[in-house]
Coordinates of C-alpha atoms and ligand atoms in Angstrom, one line a residue:
M1 CA 176.3 56.8 35.9
K2 CA 177.4 60.3 34.5
N3 CA 177.1 63.6 36.0
I4 CA 176.0 67.2 34.7
A5 CA 177.1 70.7 35.3
G6 CA 174.2 73.1 34.9
Y7 CA 171.2 70.6 34.8
S8 CA 169.0 73.4 35.7
K9 CA 169.6 75.2 32.8
L10 CA 168.7 73.1 30.5
S11 CA 165.0 73.5 29.3
K12 CA 162.7 71.0 30.3
E13 CA 163.0 68.9 26.7
E14 CA 166.5 68.5 27.5
K15 CA 166.7 67.5 31.0
I16 CA 164.4 64.3 30.1
D17 CA 167.0 63.9 27.1
W18 CA 169.5 64.2 29.0
L19 CA 168.2 62.1 31.6
V20 CA 166.6 59.0 29.3
A21 CA 170.7 58.9 27.2
N22 CA 172.2 58.7 30.4
Y23 CA 170.2 56.7 33.2
L24 CA 167.2 55.1 30.6
N25 CA 169.2 53.3 28.5
N26 CA 168.2 55.7 25.6
D27 CA 164.8 54.1 25.8
L28 CA 162.6 55.9 23.9
E29 CA 159.5 54.6 25.6
A30 CA 160.9 56.1 28.9
K31 CA 160.8 59.4 27.2
S32 CA 157.2 59.4 25.7
E33 CA 156.0 57.9 29.2
L34 CA 157.8 60.8 30.8
I35 CA 156.1 63.5 28.4
S36 CA 152.6 61.5 28.7
Y37 CA 151.8 62.7 32.7
W38 CA 152.5 66.5 31.3
H39 CA 149.6 68.1 31.7
R40 CA 147.3 68.4 28.7
D41 CA 146.3 72.3 29.8
L42 CA 150.2 74.0 29.1
N43 CA 149.6 76.8 31.4
T44 CA 148.6 74.4 34.3
Q45 CA 151.5 72.8 33.8
K46 CA 153.7 75.6 33.9
V47 CA 152.2 76.3 37.2
L48 CA 152.8 72.6 38.2
D49 CA 156.6 73.3 37.1
E50 CA 157.2 75.8 38.4
F51 CA 156.4 74.2 42.1
S52 CA 159.8 72.6 42.4
E53 CA 163.3 72.4 40.7
N54 CA 164.3 70.5 37.9
T55 CA 160.6 69.3 37.0
I56 CA 160.5 66.8 34.0
T57 CA 157.0 65.4 34.6
N58 CA 154.2 65.1 37.1
Y59 CA 154.1 62.1 39.9
F60 CA 150.3 60.8 40.1
F61 CA 148.4 59.8 43.0
P62 CA 144.9 58.8 43.9
Y63 CA 142.7 61.8 45.1
S64 CA 139.7 60.8 46.6
I65 CA 136.8 61.2 48.6
A66 CA 135.6 60.4 52.4
P67 CA 132.1 61.2 52.5
N68 CA 129.3 61.7 55.0
F69 CA 131.7 63.1 57.8
L70 CA 129.1 64.8 60.4
I71 CA 131.4 66.9 61.8
N72 CA 129.4 69.5 65.0
G73 CA 126.0 68.8 63.0
D74 CA 126.7 69.4 59.4
Y75 CA 127.9 66.8 56.7
Y76 CA 131.6 67.2 55.0
C77 CA 133.3 65.1 52.6
L78 CA 136.7 64.5 53.2
P79 CA 139.2 65.5 49.7
M80 CA 142.6 62.6 50.3
A81 CA 145.4 62.4 48.4
I82 CA 146.9 58.7 49.4
E83 CA 148.0 56.0 47.7
E84 CA 147.1 53.0 50.5
S85 CA 144.1 51.1 49.1
S86 CA 142.5 50.5 52.7
V87 CA 143.2 54.1 54.4
V88 CA 139.9 55.6 52.3
A89 CA 137.8 53.1 53.1
A90 CA 138.1 52.8 56.2
M91 CA 137.6 56.3 56.7
S92 CA 133.7 56.1 55.3
N93 CA 133.7 53.1 57.4
A94 CA 134.3 55.2 60.5
A95 CA 132.4 58.5 59.2
K96 CA 129.0 56.5 58.3
F97 CA 129.8 54.3 62.4
W98 CA 129.7 58.1 63.5
S99 CA 127.3 59.7 61.7
T100 CA 124.6 57.5 63.6
R101 CA 126.3 58.1 67.4
G102 CA 126.6 62.1 67.1
G103 CA 129.2 62.7 64.9
F104 CA 132.4 64.3 65.3
K105 CA 133.2 66.8 67.9
T106 CA 135.8 69.6 67.4
E107 CA 137.4 72.6 69.2
I108 CA 140.5 74.5 68.6
L109 CA 142.7 74.7 71.9
G110 CA 144.9 77.1 70.7
T111 CA 146.3 78.8 67.2
T112 CA 150.0 79.6 68.5
K113 CA 153.0 79.4 66.2
I114 CA 156.8 79.3 67.3
G115 CA 160.0 80.9 65.7
Q116 CA 163.5 80.9 67.4
V117 CA 166.9 82.9 66.9
H118 CA 169.7 81.1 68.1
F119 CA 172.5 83.1 68.8
I120 CA 175.9 83.4 71.4
Y121 CA 176.5 86.2 73.9
K122 CA 179.9 87.2 75.0
G123 CA 179.5 89.4 77.8
D124 CA 177.6 90.6 80.3
E125 CA 174.7 88.3 80.6
A126 CA 173.0 89.6 84.1
Q127 CA 172.8 93.0 81.7
L128 CA 171.1 91.1 78.5
K129 CA 168.3 89.7 80.8
A130 CA 167.7 92.8 83.4
D131 CA 167.8 95.3 79.3
F132 CA 165.4 92.5 77.8
Q133 CA 161.8 94.3 77.7
I134 CA 164.0 97.3 76.2
I135 CA 165.6 95.4 73.4
K136 CA 162.1 93.2 72.7
A137 CA 160.1 96.9 72.0
Q138 CA 163.4 97.5 69.6
L139 CA 162.7 94.3 67.9
L140 CA 159.2 94.7 68.1
E141 CA 159.5 98.4 66.2
G142 CA 161.8 97.3 64.0
S143 CA 159.5 94.4 62.2
K144 CA 156.8 96.3 62.5
Y145 CA 157.0 97.1 58.6
I146 CA 156.7 93.2 58.3
S147 CA 153.8 92.3 60.3
F148 CA 151.7 95.5 59.7
N149 CA 149.6 93.3 57.1
M150 CA 149.1 90.4 59.4
E151 CA 148.2 92.5 62.5
Q152 CA 145.6 94.4 59.7
R153 CA 144.2 91.1 59.8
G154 CA 143.9 90.1 63.1
G155 CA 147.8 88.3 64.0
G156 CA 151.2 89.2 64.4
V157 CA 153.9 88.6 66.8
K158 CA 152.6 87.6 70.1
D159 CA 155.5 88.0 72.4
I160 CA 159.3 87.5 72.0
E161 CA 161.0 85.6 75.7
L162 CA 165.0 85.4 76.0
I163 CA 165.8 82.0 76.7
D164 CA 168.9 81.4 78.7
M165 CA 170.4 78.0 77.3
T166 CA 173.9 78.6 78.9
Q167 CA 173.1 75.2 80.1
Y168 CA 174.0 73.6 77.0
E169 CA 176.8 76.0 75.6
D170 CA 178.9 78.8 76.4
G171 CA 176.8 82.0 75.8
Y172 CA 173.7 80.6 73.9
F173 CA 170.6 82.1 74.4
Q174 CA 167.2 82.0 72.0
L175 CA 164.9 84.5 71.3
K176 CA 161.6 82.6 71.0
A177 CA 158.9 84.6 69.2
S178 CA 155.1 83.3 69.4
F179 CA 152.6 84.3 66.3
D180 CA 149.6 84.4 65.1
T181 CA 149.6 83.7 61.8
C182 CA 145.7 83.4 61.1
D183 CA 144.6 81.6 57.9
S184 CA 148.1 81.3 56.2
M185 CA 150.9 78.4 58.0
G186 CA 153.0 81.4 58.5
A187 CA 156.6 80.0 57.9
N188 CA 157.9 82.7 55.3
F189 CA 156.2 85.5 57.5
I190 CA 158.2 84.2 60.5
N191 CA 161.7 83.7 59.0
T192 CA 160.9 87.1 57.7
C193 CA 160.2 88.5 60.8
L194 CA 162.9 85.8 62.5
E195 CA 166.0 88.0 60.5
E196 CA 164.8 91.1 61.2
Y197 CA 165.1 90.2 64.6
A198 CA 168.5 88.9 64.4
S199 CA 169.7 91.9 62.6
T200 CA 168.2 94.6 65.0
L201 CA 169.2 92.3 68.0
K202 CA 173.4 92.6 66.8
E203 CA 172.7 96.3 65.8
I204 CA 171.1 97.0 69.3
V205 CA 174.0 94.9 70.9
G206 CA 177.1 95.8 68.8
K207 CA 176.6 99.4 68.9
N208 CA 176.3 99.6 72.8
P209 CA 179.6 98.9 74.9
K210 CA 177.5 98.3 78.3
Y211 CA 176.9 94.8 76.1
G212 CA 179.0 92.0 74.4
T213 CA 178.7 90.7 71.1
V214 CA 176.2 88.7 69.4
K215 CA 176.4 85.9 66.9
V216 CA 173.6 84.6 64.8
I217 CA 173.8 81.1 64.6
L218 CA 170.3 80.4 63.0
A219 CA 166.8 82.0 62.6
I220 CA 164.1 79.7 61.7
V221 CA 160.9 78.7 62.3
S222 CA 159.7 75.9 64.5
N223 CA 157.7 73.4 62.8
Y224 CA 156.8 72.2 66.7
T225 CA 153.6 73.9 67.8
P226 CA 152.5 72.7 70.3
D227 CA 149.6 75.4 71.4
C228 CA 148.3 75.1 67.8
L229 CA 146.2 72.4 68.7
A230 CA 143.1 70.8 67.8
R231 CA 141.0 68.3 69.4
A232 CA 138.4 65.9 68.0
T233 CA 136.1 64.1 69.8
V234 CA 133.3 61.0 69.2
E235 CA 131.6 59.7 71.9
C236 CA 128.1 57.6 72.8
K237 CA 126.7 55.1 75.3
V238 CA 128.6 52.0 75.2
E239 CA 125.5 49.9 74.1
E240 CA 125.4 52.4 71.4
L241 CA 128.6 51.0 69.9
G242 CA 126.4 47.6 69.1
S243 CA 128.0 44.3 68.8
F244 CA 130.7 43.1 66.6
G245 CA 130.3 39.3 65.4
D246 CA 130.4 37.1 69.2
I247 CA 132.0 40.4 70.4
S248 CA 129.7 42.6 72.7
A249 CA 129.7 46.5 72.5
E250 CA 131.2 46.3 76.4
E251 CA 133.7 44.3 75.1
F252 CA 134.4 46.3 72.3
A253 CA 135.1 49.3 73.9
E254 CA 137.2 47.7 76.5
K255 CA 139.2 46.4 73.9
V256 CA 139.6 49.5 72.1
R257 CA 140.4 51.5 75.4
I258 CA 143.4 49.0 76.2
A259 CA 144.5 49.3 72.6
V260 CA 144.9 52.7 73.2
K261 CA 146.8 52.4 76.5
I262 CA 148.9 49.6 74.5
A263 CA 150.1 53.1 71.9
E264 CA 150.2 55.3 75.4
V265 CA 152.4 53.2 76.9
D266 CA 154.5 51.4 74.4
P267 CA 156.6 53.0 71.6
H268 CA 156.5 50.4 69.4
R269 CA 152.9 50.3 69.0
A270 CA 152.8 53.8 69.6
T271 CA 154.6 54.4 66.7
T272 CA 152.3 52.1 64.3
H273 CA 149.2 54.0 66.3
N274 CA 150.3 56.9 65.4
K275 CA 150.8 56.2 61.2
G276 CA 147.9 55.1 61.1
I277 CA 146.0 58.6 62.7
Y278 CA 148.3 60.4 59.7
N279 CA 147.6 58.1 57.0
G280 CA 144.2 60.3 57.3
V281 CA 145.8 63.6 58.5
D282 CA 148.6 63.5 55.5
A283 CA 146.1 62.4 53.1
M284 CA 144.2 66.1 53.7
I285 CA 147.1 67.7 54.7
I286 CA 148.4 67.0 50.8
A287 CA 144.7 67.7 49.1
T288 CA 144.9 70.7 50.5
G289 CA 148.3 71.7 49.5
N290 CA 149.9 72.3 52.9
D291 CA 153.5 70.8 54.4
F292 CA 153.1 67.2 55.6
R293 CA 156.7 66.8 56.8
A294 CA 156.1 69.8 58.9
V295 CA 152.5 68.5 60.5
E296 CA 154.1 64.8 60.9
A297 CA 157.2 66.1 62.4
C298 CA 155.6 68.0 65.0
G299 CA 153.0 65.0 65.9
H300 CA 155.9 63.0 66.6
T301 CA 157.8 65.5 68.6
Y302 CA 154.4 66.4 70.7
A303 CA 153.6 62.5 71.2
A304 CA 156.6 62.5 73.0
R305 CA 156.2 65.8 74.8
N306 CA 156.4 63.8 78.2
G307 CA 159.6 62.2 77.8
R308 CA 158.0 58.7 76.2
Y309 CA 156.7 58.7 72.8
G310 CA 153.2 57.4 73.2
S311 CA 149.7 57.8 71.8
L312 CA 148.1 60.8 69.9
T313 CA 144.6 59.5 70.6
H314 CA 142.9 58.5 74.4
C315 CA 140.5 56.7 75.4
T316 CA 137.7 56.2 78.3
V317 CA 134.9 54.1 79.4
E318 CA 133.6 55.5 82.1
N319 CA 129.6 55.7 83.4
G320 CA 128.9 53.6 80.3
I321 CA 129.9 55.9 78.1
F322 CA 132.6 55.4 75.4
K323 CA 134.8 58.5 74.9
F324 CA 137.8 58.7 72.1
W325 CA 139.4 61.5 71.1
I326 CA 143.0 63.4 69.4
D327 CA 144.3 66.4 70.5
L328 CA 146.7 67.2 67.6
P329 CA 149.2 69.6 66.7
L330 CA 148.6 71.2 63.3
A331 CA 150.3 74.0 62.1
V332 CA 148.1 74.8 58.5
G333 CA 146.6 77.4 56.0
T334 CA 144.2 78.3 53.7
V335 CA 145.7 81.0 52.3
G336 CA 149.5 81.4 50.6
G337 CA 151.6 79.0 49.6
L338 CA 149.8 76.5 46.8
T339 CA 146.2 77.1 47.9
Q340 CA 145.2 79.5 45.3
L341 CA 148.0 77.8 42.7
H342 CA 147.4 74.2 42.6
P343 CA 144.3 73.3 41.0
L344 CA 143.1 70.3 42.9
V345 CA 144.1 71.9 46.2
K346 CA 141.7 74.7 45.4
R347 CA 139.1 72.3 44.6
S348 CA 140.0 70.4 48.0
L349 CA 139.2 73.5 49.8
Q350 CA 136.0 73.9 48.0
I351 CA 134.9 70.7 48.0
L352 CA 135.2 71.5 52.4
G353 CA 133.3 74.7 51.9
D354 CA 136.1 77.2 51.7
P355 CA 137.6 76.5 55.7
N356 CA 139.4 79.2 57.4
A357 CA 142.8 77.6 59.0
E358 CA 141.1 76.6 62.4
Q359 CA 138.7 74.9 60.5
L360 CA 141.2 73.1 58.5
M361 CA 142.8 71.8 61.7
M362 CA 139.4 70.6 62.8
F363 CA 138.5 68.5 59.2
C364 CA 142.3 66.9 59.8
A365 CA 142.2 66.5 63.4
V366 CA 139.1 64.6 62.7
A367 CA 140.7 62.7 59.8
G368 CA 143.3 61.7 62.4
L369 CA 140.9 60.3 64.8
A370 CA 138.2 58.4 62.1
Q371 CA 141.5 56.8 60.5
N372 CA 142.6 55.7 64.4
F373 CA 139.2 54.4 65.0
A374 CA 138.7 52.3 62.2
A375 CA 142.0 50.8 62.6
L376 CA 141.0 49.9 66.0
K377 CA 137.7 48.6 65.2
A378 CA 139.6 46.6 62.8
M379 CA 142.1 45.1 64.5
T380 CA 139.9 44.4 68.0
T381 CA 137.9 42.9 65.9
V382 CA 138.3 40.7 62.6
G383 CA 141.7 41.2 62.6
I384 CA 143.5 44.1 60.6
Q385 CA 144.3 41.7 57.1
Q386 CA 141.0 41.1 56.0
G387 CA 139.8 44.6 54.8
H388 CA 143.3 45.3 54.0
M389 CA 144.0 42.7 51.9
K390 CA 140.5 42.8 50.2
M391 CA 141.3 46.5 49.2
H392 CA 145.0 45.0 48.0
L393 CA 143.0 42.9 45.8
L394 CA 143.2 45.3 42.8
N395 CA 146.8 46.0 43.2
I396 CA 147.8 42.2 43.3
L397 CA 145.8 41.8 40.2
N398 CA 147.3 44.8 38.5
H399 CA 150.7 43.1 39.6
Y400 CA 149.6 40.3 37.3
N401 CA 147.9 42.4 34.2
A402 CA 144.7 40.6 35.3
T403 CA 142.1 41.6 32.2
E404 CA 138.5 43.3 33.8
E405 CA 136.5 39.7 33.6
E406 CA 139.5 38.2 35.8
K407 CA 139.4 41.2 38.2
E408 CA 135.1 41.0 38.2
Y409 CA 135.5 36.9 38.9
A410 CA 138.0 37.4 41.6
L411 CA 136.0 39.7 43.8
V412 CA 133.6 36.9 44.0
Y413 CA 136.0 34.4 44.3
F414 CA 137.6 36.1 47.1
K415 CA 134.5 37.0 49.4
D416 CA 134.8 34.2 52.0
K417 CA 138.7 33.5 51.0
I418 CA 142.1 34.9 52.4
V419 CA 144.0 37.2 49.9
S420 CA 147.8 37.1 49.4
F421 CA 149.8 37.2 46.1
T422 CA 150.0 33.4 45.9
T423 CA 146.1 32.5 46.4
T424 CA 145.5 35.5 43.6
R425 CA 148.4 34.0 41.3
V426 CA 147.0 30.3 41.6
M427 CA 143.0 31.7 41.5
L428 CA 144.5 33.5 37.9
E429 CA 146.1 30.6 36.7
Q430 CA 143.5 28.3 37.3
F431 CA 140.8 30.9 35.8
R432 CA 143.1 31.2 32.8
S433 CA 143.5 28.0 32.1
A434 CA 140.0 27.0 32.7
K435 CA 139.1 29.3 29.8
K436 CA 141.7 27.7 27.4
E437 CA 140.1 24.8 27.8
V438 CA 136.7 25.9 27.1
K439 CA 138.4 27.4 24.2
Ligands
MEV501 C1 148.8 50.5 58.3 O1 148.6 51.6 57.3 C2 147.9 51.6 59.4 C3 147.7 50.4 60.8 O2 148.9 49.5 61.0 C4 147.4 51.4 62.0 C5 147.5 50.8 63.3 O3 148.5 49.6 63.3 O4 146.9 51.4 64.3 C6 146.7 49.4 60.6

């Protein structure tokens, strides 16, 4: 395989040509396929191209709507960008289920974001600690010009602490700063503040002989934001849950409670359980132009905050009440980043009623809770495969190049049968040979 210097300097067409010539067997169909995914409006395409580097085309993903979410007394449609077929159906199912049982209730438990300057200090540590309040005032003063606008919007820097980490590495200290970034996710603002703190710190310490030396190792936002937290809850009387085939409401409530308990104590199960939660959360995070890697990384750390990785949702069945809730750390924004640039992100936010960051946090927490409830409901009653494979049927049919007529037939045929690649292939073979015979 070939390598190339200066790929980023080529035009988009040249980039495609080089790729096709060297990695796609000079296949002109591959070239026109790549080009066929360009947006027809060249201005929009340019905006999309400029989100990234070395862009050659767009990668398509389904964009779906999960309707009928009753949240704090109002109905919402949740926009979702996800490729897993059963996820949106599961969301809609949970939305419908809870809409007749009081809906979802949400609250914000905190909005604090964190950034750190990690540095090595060689000198009188007691002096550094003793003077930290004076140093902190200088750090805050030195970064005022950066935080001014954020302060006008009601946010800014909340505090800076000096953390002694010398037990882990000789001379290792941190500045741990907390921020309120209002409706923006805030990573850029936080990183700019942190780099300013780093240079002010070096200056203060470097110029004063009573201190030692500071070597800044790195200054960066922390994606772990346990105090930027949304809670979503559903609850109803156990009997209102209704029965599921031969499973009574009481039995269902108990099974769900134990299923959540299992995820609380067993990391193997917890990982899959939380993965299901992020099926809902990530789909909304992507649809609203937020950073799903940051949100997921944070959630998994939060799930392990007590020393063992466990469930992000919780369930109690007490005094005849079934209660199911999630506490989810979510550092998201509704201004800045892609939010005003990506056409479908703008549309997603409009669909959600142009929420502020706190409202978006609540919608995402609801999506996670709904997704987890739907998965647990399926698994504790009929099993996951019935719904999953029914939803996957269209993918399998497309894999075998099924016609529209074959798809229609298959949807009826599989109503009371188990879907798999083999059963679908056999069904198609039978259908196709029966058709040949008729001809
Ligand atoms: C599949 O994408 C998600 C589930 O595995 C989640 C779970 O097991 O809770 C169904």
